[in-house]
Amino acid sequence: MTTRVLIAGSAVLACLVGCGGPGLKPVDLESAPQADDQLQLTENKDVDILFVIDNSGSMGAEQANLAANFGAFIQVLEANDVEANYRIGITTTDNGNPWCSPGATTPEAGNLVLSSCRTRMGDFIFNDGEEDVSDLACNDICTLDAAALEIQPTATDFDANPKPRPWLERIEGFTNIPAGTSTYDAFRCFGPQGINGCGFESPLESMYLALTRAQTADEDSYGFMRANALLAVVFVTDEADCSYNKAWATIFEQDGNREFWADPADMFPSSAVCWNAGVDCVGDPGSYDACETVNKDVLGNVTADPDAAVLHPLSRYFGQLDQIEQDKQQLNASAEVIVALIGGVQPDGSLLYADVGDSDPEFQHDFGIGPGCTGPMGEAAVPPARLRDFTNEYTPDNLHSICATDYTGALEAIADQIRSKIIPACYFKCAADTDPDTELVNAICEVEQTVPGLGVRDVPECLRDEQGAYAVDPASGSYVMPSGDDEVCFAARTDIGGQSEDGLDDIAEYCTDLGANLEFQLAYAAGVVPPAGAYSAGSCVVSNDPAQDCPSLD
């Protein structure tokens, strides 16, 4: 392993520790980092994020809210102590239904959607033009033209040939959108999905199909999920999940079994079918003690047979995510799946289950339960049951109110869940400072990377400029490879609180809070996909007096 000297202008380690050049005092140190001081680096900053967005007739203001405040989500992912390599895919809750005739809606059925809302203006008109949110949910938010949104070709783990993909991504500072376009601004155009989707929303089944398609070779979204990446699923809906088993589509049909209809004498079913077919409540209807998810057969009886359940059991979706999580843990033992819901919960995160009966008979008839929350303009959302249980299985209490006037808090909280899984590579051995007269810790470190199937390789330090600051790639704003042949380099961050003007050497607060004085950061060259299953180890010359140099380090 080759020693890397982390002081600009110092090329020879022997002179660094033994010569008394200007501004550099000799320091009594080990001659090189030691093997027993190695630290395995947290290299996985990859996260694949799937947004499942309700595109039914009541979602205009909610989609506008999501798009307008999406910057809060992106700011967390791109923060100095996160710098996530993210992909963002978008699908809708529309999987079709016997009452959503072909042509009236265009079921995405888990296909990823990546097109400007300005090219889909018809999607923002509902009920023969009675509801038109073209300006509210698109024109007033999306300000970019087609050229600014043109998706750039990229490669995947499964396809080395670059081509446009149906998702947004930012990997090692490089995006698949044109220079000058931010992910935030792009999402303001790509995120709104319109309001003409099927009113029998199936967010769980949409997720299931989207993740299945992402693992199917002939699908456009194949390769969206990376083997070593975190997976986050975010549901945005104001109604109950209606992911039904198509073998039991008769529960919606006029000549079928009307067991779950709000009124069997109705001409057509309401969304109450979705609530009645999957939830049982106990206690006073004015304020139920509990509303629990259940599996019911076509006659309305609770069943233990998953094939007899008219709505797909949650076990179908648990099984899918559990398998994905287990596969990821083969590469990273700490890998997890994150799930979040922006839905019909109270602004304080509490849940309200109550019939409204005669006080609002139309809502009761349409949805089978009273509102879980009500927004500032009177817009009401159905309280979650199936989505509540699904979310809590993976990320307890990651439930946020769709009735909030501003989704900034919800989006920050969801992004913070991702942040918590992307831990900076703090060096907990207390790196030695070779020049105590300068504010920054000047350390001597080295890094090696083990790549499955390729073995171990030395990782060089990222390029520094003549002033000693890390060079900045103008295309990505990130680090520069020391040579054109390098695919990966490392930086040693030691700047606490902006001591230098070089933002690329700022150590994460996470590390300093734990007493560390150095953080390793890996960077990859443009177009290089970080190798799945790779792991790296870094070591530095350590301080002879850690109690003095790193007093807060355990």
XYZ file of C-alpha atoms in Angstrom:
554
model
C 0.000 0.000 0.000
C 1.377 3.371 -1.002
C 1.477 6.107 1.624
C -0.465 9.239 0.654
C 0.815 12.573 2.002
C -2.031 14.973 2.732
C -0.146 18.288 2.726
C -0.041 20.358 -0.436
C 3.450 20.845 -1.764
C 4.929 17.965 0.270
C 5.947 15.204 -2.007
C 8.272 13.115 0.084
C 7.266 11.596 3.405
C 10.842 11.518 4.693
C 11.207 15.273 4.260
C 7.775 15.856 5.759
C 8.731 14.323 9.071
C 12.437 15.097 9.127
C 13.024 18.440 7.404
C 12.433 21.834 8.917
C 11.201 23.744 5.890
C 9.448 27.117 6.189
C 6.227 26.878 8.156
C 6.730 23.199 8.902
C 8.204 21.973 12.168
C 9.518 18.442 12.562
C 7.106 16.237 14.488
C 8.042 12.944 16.107
C 5.744 10.499 14.329
C 5.591 6.953 13.068
C 6.979 6.860 9.539
C 3.731 5.567 8.014
C 0.191 4.566 8.927
C 0.002 1.216 10.669
C -2.201 -1.725 9.711
C -3.719 -1.968 13.179
C -4.934 1.619 12.826
C -7.053 0.812 9.779
C -10.716 1.736 9.816
C -13.236 0.253 7.419
C -14.870 3.207 5.691
C -18.598 3.720 5.359
C -18.536 3.742 1.609
C -22.179 3.221 0.792
C -23.810 6.597 0.238
C -26.107 5.205 -2.429
C -29.861 5.460 -1.993
C -32.630 4.656 -4.455
C -35.848 6.526 -3.669
C -39.235 5.572 -5.088
C -42.055 8.105 -4.815
C -45.552 6.613 -5.226
C -47.787 9.630 -5.829
C -51.581 9.626 -5.766
C -52.852 11.078 -9.054
C -56.571 10.998 -8.336
C -58.974 13.930 -8.589
C -58.412 15.372 -5.110
C -54.629 15.659 -5.272
C -53.944 18.950 -7.084
C -53.018 21.082 -4.072
C -51.107 18.209 -2.461
C -48.940 17.642 -5.545
C -48.234 21.365 -5.725
C -47.228 21.309 -2.047
C -44.909 18.350 -2.590
C -43.185 19.877 -5.612
C -42.885 23.360 -4.122
C -41.204 22.106 -0.933
C -39.082 19.346 -2.429
C -35.966 21.448 -1.969
C -36.023 20.612 1.757
C -35.610 16.937 0.849
C -32.781 17.544 -1.607
C -30.892 19.863 0.761
C -30.582 17.081 3.312
C -29.388 14.545 0.738
C -26.789 16.934 -0.656
C -25.576 18.291 2.690
C -21.862 18.105 3.444
C -22.283 15.328 5.988
C -24.486 13.229 3.670
C -23.605 13.762 -0.018
C -25.867 10.909 -1.007
C -25.526 9.279 -4.402
C -29.246 9.190 -5.086
C -31.709 8.074 -7.684
C -35.313 9.243 -7.588
C -38.042 7.356 -9.409
C -41.695 8.364 -9.607
C -44.788 6.281 -10.238
C -48.486 6.778 -9.516
C -51.149 4.957 -7.512
C -53.080 4.111 -10.710
C -53.282 0.396 -11.467
C -56.655 0.527 -13.153
C -60.017 -0.767 -11.931
C -63.231 -2.047 -13.541
C -64.672 1.431 -12.913
C -61.679 3.242 -14.397
C -62.266 2.544 -18.065
C -59.328 2.321 -20.479
C -58.744 5.709 -22.043
C -60.337 7.531 -19.121
C -57.131 6.889 -17.180
C -53.735 5.597 -18.256
C -52.641 3.204 -15.499
C -48.904 3.395 -14.881
C -48.994 0.027 -13.077
C -45.589 0.688 -11.556
C -43.924 2.164 -14.627
C -41.626 5.058 -13.728
C -42.816 8.417 -15.059
C -40.252 11.064 -16.003
C -41.803 13.729 -18.191
C -42.504 17.391 -17.654
C -45.994 18.138 -16.398
C -46.152 20.787 -19.148
C -46.214 17.976 -21.719
C -49.147 16.306 -19.912
C -51.553 19.182 -19.355
C -54.569 16.958 -19.944
C -53.626 15.007 -16.824
C -54.439 18.062 -14.700
C -58.088 18.236 -15.732
C -60.671 16.004 -14.024
C -64.376 15.279 -14.275
C -64.903 16.703 -17.772
C -63.158 19.947 -16.920
C -64.978 20.700 -13.672
C -61.639 20.440 -11.861
C -58.661 22.102 -13.556
C -55.388 22.406 -11.607
C -53.138 23.049 -14.610
C -51.790 26.267 -13.121
C -51.868 25.287 -9.430
C -50.083 21.961 -9.805
C -47.933 22.567 -12.893
C -47.642 25.924 -14.655
C -47.093 27.935 -11.476
C -44.421 25.500 -10.260
C -42.609 24.182 -13.326
C -40.554 26.965 -14.903
C -38.163 24.949 -17.079
C -38.353 24.285 -20.796
C -37.665 21.000 -22.555
C -33.972 21.741 -23.093
C -33.403 22.291 -19.364
C -35.078 18.954 -18.593
C -33.472 16.745 -21.243
C -32.360 13.532 -19.519
C -28.696 12.799 -20.135
C -27.438 9.261 -20.893
C -26.089 7.253 -17.955
C -24.928 3.699 -17.327
C -26.184 1.229 -14.703
C -24.789 -1.797 -12.905
C -26.457 -3.940 -15.577
C -25.936 -1.835 -18.679
C -22.598 -0.155 -19.363
C -23.991 1.585 -22.450
C -25.140 5.084 -21.467
C -28.704 6.013 -22.405
C -31.493 8.159 -20.927
C -33.159 6.468 -17.932
C -36.625 7.152 -16.457
C -35.330 8.505 -13.164
C -33.417 11.460 -11.731
C -29.970 10.805 -10.331
C -27.010 12.546 -8.771
C -23.964 10.320 -8.334
C -20.629 11.657 -7.141
C -21.838 15.154 -7.924
C -22.832 14.343 -11.509
C -26.498 14.461 -12.501
C -28.427 13.148 -15.495
C -29.981 16.545 -16.178
C -28.388 19.454 -18.062
C -25.793 21.646 -16.369
C -27.474 24.510 -14.588
C -30.616 22.532 -13.763
C -30.944 21.470 -10.133
C -32.674 18.288 -9.044
C -35.067 20.451 -7.056
C -36.134 22.465 -10.097
C -36.378 19.323 -12.214
C -38.621 17.631 -9.650
C -40.930 20.657 -9.705
C -41.638 19.683 -13.321
C -41.398 15.897 -13.105
C -43.090 15.394 -9.718
C -46.671 16.569 -10.363
C -48.573 13.625 -11.821
C -51.958 15.185 -12.477
C -55.422 14.397 -11.134
C -57.037 12.176 -13.762
C -55.798 8.858 -12.368
C -58.005 6.065 -11.096
C -59.848 6.928 -7.876
C -59.375 3.437 -6.469
C -55.760 4.070 -5.463
C -53.386 1.110 -5.135
C -50.130 2.524 -3.726
C -48.862 -0.778 -2.326
C -49.418 -2.633 -5.582
C -47.840 0.258 -7.518
C -44.745 -0.064 -5.326
C -44.719 -3.835 -5.834
C -44.914 -3.510 -9.611
C -42.372 -0.672 -9.767
C -39.784 -2.652 -7.802
C -40.539 -5.777 -9.843
C -40.076 -3.871 -13.088
C -36.795 -2.445 -11.787
C -35.495 -6.016 -11.539
C -36.816 -7.196 -14.924
C -34.329 -7.037 -17.800
C -36.666 -5.874 -20.578
C -38.196 -3.002 -18.592
C -37.179 0.629 -19.085
C -36.630 0.954 -15.325
C -34.325 -2.086 -15.146
C -31.291 -1.169 -13.076
C -33.009 1.593 -11.079
C -32.272 -0.346 -7.893
C -28.582 -0.773 -7.137
C -27.547 -3.884 -5.252
C -25.664 -2.039 -2.513
C -27.920 1.022 -2.236
C -30.362 1.862 0.494
C -33.962 1.683 -0.694
C -36.511 4.270 0.382
C -40.195 4.182 -0.579
C -42.311 7.312 -0.042
C -46.102 7.136 -0.394
C -48.059 10.359 -0.981
C -51.826 9.798 -0.900
C -54.992 11.111 0.708
C -56.959 7.865 0.527
C -56.943 4.276 1.758
C -54.959 1.616 -0.057
C -57.085 -0.375 -2.516
C -54.537 -2.876 -3.843
C -57.036 -5.541 -4.811
C -56.554 -9.041 -6.123
C -57.861 -8.961 -9.692
C -59.218 -12.471 -9.218
C -61.812 -10.807 -6.988
C -62.616 -7.782 -9.163
C -66.303 -8.691 -8.729
C -66.323 -6.687 -5.479
C -66.496 -3.580 -7.701
C -68.863 -4.886 -10.368
C -72.570 -4.083 -10.600
C -73.502 -7.709 -11.024
C -70.897 -8.893 -8.516
C -70.838 -9.212 -4.750
C -71.680 -5.832 -3.185
C -70.640 -6.874 0.317
C -68.252 -3.921 0.680
C -70.302 -1.206 -1.023
C -71.397 1.743 1.083
C -74.935 1.132 -0.167
C -75.766 -2.020 -2.178
C -78.460 0.009 -3.942
C -75.914 2.410 -5.436
C -75.376 2.559 -9.200
C -71.616 2.274 -8.749
C -69.144 1.622 -5.903
C -67.404 4.304 -3.898
C -63.951 4.222 -2.337
C -65.654 2.912 0.794
C -65.099 -0.506 -0.781
C -61.365 -0.102 -0.160
C -61.863 0.691 3.533
C -64.570 -1.902 4.191
C -62.634 -4.694 2.457
C -59.428 -4.226 4.452
C -60.150 -2.694 7.836
C -62.157 -3.545 10.963
C -62.707 -0.977 13.720
C -63.714 -1.530 17.357
C -65.167 0.781 19.987
C -67.347 3.867 19.820
C -67.807 4.911 16.144
C -67.551 8.520 17.282
C -63.920 7.805 18.160
C -62.859 4.232 17.537
C -60.528 2.541 19.999
C -58.667 0.966 17.085
C -58.946 0.282 13.372
C -56.922 -2.755 12.324
C -56.063 -4.191 8.932
C -57.651 -7.549 8.166
C -57.873 -9.922 5.218
C -61.452 -10.538 4.082
C -62.864 -12.912 1.519
C -65.482 -11.990 -1.049
C -68.288 -12.640 1.475
C -66.778 -10.263 4.011
C -65.407 -12.945 6.316
C -61.928 -12.670 7.807
C -59.722 -15.255 6.100
C -56.325 -16.795 6.727
C -56.028 -17.825 3.061
C -54.031 -15.117 1.239
C -55.465 -16.212 -2.104
C -59.005 -15.723 -0.829
C -58.372 -12.151 0.372
C -60.002 -9.575 -1.908
C -57.264 -7.052 -1.150
C -53.737 -8.367 -1.447
C -52.519 -9.170 2.096
C -49.735 -7.023 3.490
C -47.638 -10.186 3.563
C -47.301 -9.872 -0.225
C -45.544 -6.538 0.197
C -43.608 -7.485 3.327
C -42.258 -10.473 1.421
C -41.019 -8.321 -1.439
C -39.235 -5.737 0.710
C -37.888 -8.347 3.116
C -36.265 -10.189 0.214
C -34.798 -6.968 -1.172
C -33.444 -6.099 2.262
C -31.933 -9.564 2.742
C -30.246 -9.401 -0.660
C -28.725 -6.038 0.228
C -27.521 -7.342 3.570
C -25.409 -9.902 1.726
C -23.300 -6.923 0.637
C -23.846 -4.661 3.637
C -24.958 -6.201 6.919
C -26.480 -2.937 8.116
C -28.566 -2.326 4.978
C -32.189 -1.380 5.625
C -35.305 -0.434 3.724
C -36.891 2.900 4.655
C -40.619 3.531 4.202
C -42.466 6.821 4.700
C -46.040 8.019 4.291
C -47.436 11.470 3.686
C -51.091 10.648 4.237
C -54.210 11.155 6.295
C -52.669 11.632 9.718
C -53.021 14.601 12.043
C -50.372 17.376 11.775
C -48.872 16.188 15.082
C -48.536 12.658 13.695
C -51.446 11.221 15.677
C -54.156 9.076 14.107
C -57.888 9.764 14.142
C -60.459 7.082 13.330
C -64.097 8.083 13.603
C -67.315 7.793 11.620
C -68.882 11.124 10.753
C -72.298 9.704 9.941
C -75.006 12.309 9.498
C -72.605 15.207 10.110
C -70.967 14.510 6.750
C -72.897 11.668 5.104
C -71.285 12.211 1.710
C -67.750 11.689 3.028
C -68.873 8.688 5.091
C -70.536 7.176 2.024
C -67.602 7.854 -0.262
C -64.821 6.562 1.995
C -66.324 4.374 4.733
C -64.753 6.391 7.565
C -64.443 10.028 8.609
C -61.434 12.193 7.720
C -58.116 11.450 9.364
C -57.171 15.105 8.879
C -58.503 18.221 7.214
C -56.412 20.806 5.374
C -56.608 24.614 5.455
C -58.985 24.782 2.491
C -61.262 22.078 3.896
C -59.657 19.263 1.910
C -59.962 16.015 3.855
C -57.880 12.822 3.782
C -58.757 9.269 4.762
C -56.811 7.925 7.759
C -54.318 5.191 6.841
C -54.589 1.618 8.093
C -52.862 -0.706 5.627
C -50.258 1.953 4.757
C -49.832 2.751 8.461
C -48.999 -0.866 9.266
C -46.762 -1.230 6.234
C -44.784 1.902 7.058
C -44.409 1.007 10.730
C -43.050 -2.422 9.821
C -39.928 -0.817 8.346
C -39.669 2.720 9.742
C -41.905 3.119 12.799
C -43.839 6.375 13.074
C -42.533 7.745 9.773
C -46.049 9.074 9.174
C -46.655 12.672 8.100
C -49.765 14.714 7.420
C -50.893 15.355 3.877
C -53.156 18.056 5.328
C -50.180 20.215 6.376
C -49.940 23.633 4.753
C -46.239 23.049 4.059
C -44.509 19.689 3.526
C -41.060 21.032 4.395
C -41.060 19.408 7.834
C -42.277 16.076 6.478
C -39.723 16.003 3.670
C -36.881 16.960 5.997
C -37.902 14.241 8.440
C -38.045 11.620 5.685
C -34.664 12.717 4.341
C -33.252 12.612 7.876
C -34.220 8.937 8.044
C -32.013 8.421 4.994
C -29.292 10.611 6.487
C -29.224 8.438 9.617
C -28.253 5.418 7.521
C -25.469 7.241 5.668
C -22.845 7.646 8.352
C -19.662 9.587 7.513
C -16.380 7.674 7.608
C -14.982 9.281 10.770
C -11.452 8.267 11.769
C -11.611 7.325 15.443
C -7.884 6.797 16.014
C -7.037 10.523 16.365
C -4.958 11.495 13.351
C -1.620 13.144 14.100
C -1.098 16.758 13.079
C 2.231 17.149 11.272
C 2.111 20.948 11.507
C 0.644 22.240 14.776
C 1.248 25.854 13.723
C -1.583 25.723 11.170
C -5.282 25.673 12.035
C -6.051 22.512 10.084
C -4.893 19.046 11.022
C -2.305 18.032 8.424
C -2.449 14.257 8.372
C -0.606 11.390 6.708
C -3.108 8.781 5.568
C -3.637 5.995 3.083
C -6.635 4.113 1.738
C -7.108 0.797 -0.005
C -10.234 -0.629 -1.572
C -11.286 -4.247 -1.974
C -13.453 -4.860 -5.043
C -15.190 -8.258 -5.380
C -13.641 -10.184 -8.234
C -10.796 -7.686 -8.704
C -8.930 -7.784 -5.409
C -7.317 -4.910 -3.506
C -6.257 -1.594 -5.017
C -4.609 1.503 -3.594
C -6.776 4.605 -3.654
C -4.872 7.841 -4.365
C -5.659 11.145 -2.717
C -7.862 13.493 -4.710
C -6.050 16.303 -6.515
C -5.110 19.457 -4.623
C -4.355 22.848 -6.175
C -1.217 24.959 -5.650
C -2.680 26.509 -2.490
C -3.264 23.113 -0.931
C -7.043 23.120 -1.321
C -8.807 20.243 -3.020
C -9.317 20.962 -6.709
C -12.930 21.358 -7.804
C -14.418 19.655 -10.837
C -16.448 22.419 -12.528
C -19.002 19.925 -13.860
C -19.853 18.363 -10.517
C -18.486 20.733 -7.893
C -16.762 17.705 -6.404
C -13.242 16.286 -6.226
C -10.842 15.759 -9.137
C -9.063 12.488 -9.896
C -5.262 12.832 -9.672
C -4.912 11.289 -13.134
C -7.100 10.351 -16.062
C -6.571 6.665 -15.283
C -7.994 6.873 -11.762
C -11.569 5.829 -11.105
C -11.661 6.669 -7.409
C -9.798 8.955 -5.024
C -10.053 9.891 -1.356
C -10.049 13.124 0.587
C -9.106 13.596 4.219
C -11.413 16.177 5.737
C -10.156 18.015 8.814
C -11.697 21.494 8.573
C -13.885 22.144 11.615
C -16.208 25.118 11.343
C -14.949 26.612 8.094
C -11.319 27.256 9.051
C -10.434 27.283 5.362
C -12.329 28.498 2.296
C -12.136 25.006 0.801
C -15.583 23.502 1.302
C -14.334 20.099 0.162
C -12.240 19.629 3.316
C -15.058 20.282 5.832
C -15.386 17.467 8.354
C -18.935 16.341 9.132
C -20.441 17.496 12.423
C -21.296 13.855 13.089
C -17.567 13.107 13.350
C -16.631 16.122 15.446
C -19.545 15.495 17.807
C -17.964 12.109 18.513
C -14.518 13.624 18.999
C -12.902 12.610 15.701
C -10.547 15.060 14.005
C -10.592 13.536 10.502
C -13.152 12.142 8.075
C -12.427 10.107 4.964
C -14.422 10.791 1.804
C -14.348 8.669 -1.352
C -15.105 10.185 -4.757
C -15.558 8.497 -8.132
C -14.785 9.800 -11.600
C -17.598 10.960 -13.876
C -19.481 8.016 -15.347
C -17.934 5.471 -12.984
C -20.525 3.386 -11.174
C -19.256 2.593 -7.646
C -18.619 -1.166 -7.602
C -21.259 -3.189 -5.783
C -19.974 -4.843 -2.638
C -16.713 -2.855 -2.551
C -15.331 -1.889 0.807
C -12.429 0.334 1.755
C -10.106 0.786 4.704
C -8.247 3.923 5.696
C -5.475 4.548 8.183
C -3.433 7.529 9.279
C -0.371 8.207 11.363
C -1.923 8.523 14.802
C -1.261 11.081 17.494
C 1.154 10.239 20.307
C -1.053 12.239 22.655
C -4.707 11.568 21.767
C -5.897 12.873 25.165
C -4.510 16.284 24.188
C -5.254 16.250 20.461
C -8.664 14.526 20.551
C -9.952 15.058 24.107
C -13.555 14.133 23.289
C -12.697 10.931 21.455
C -13.763 7.784 23.283
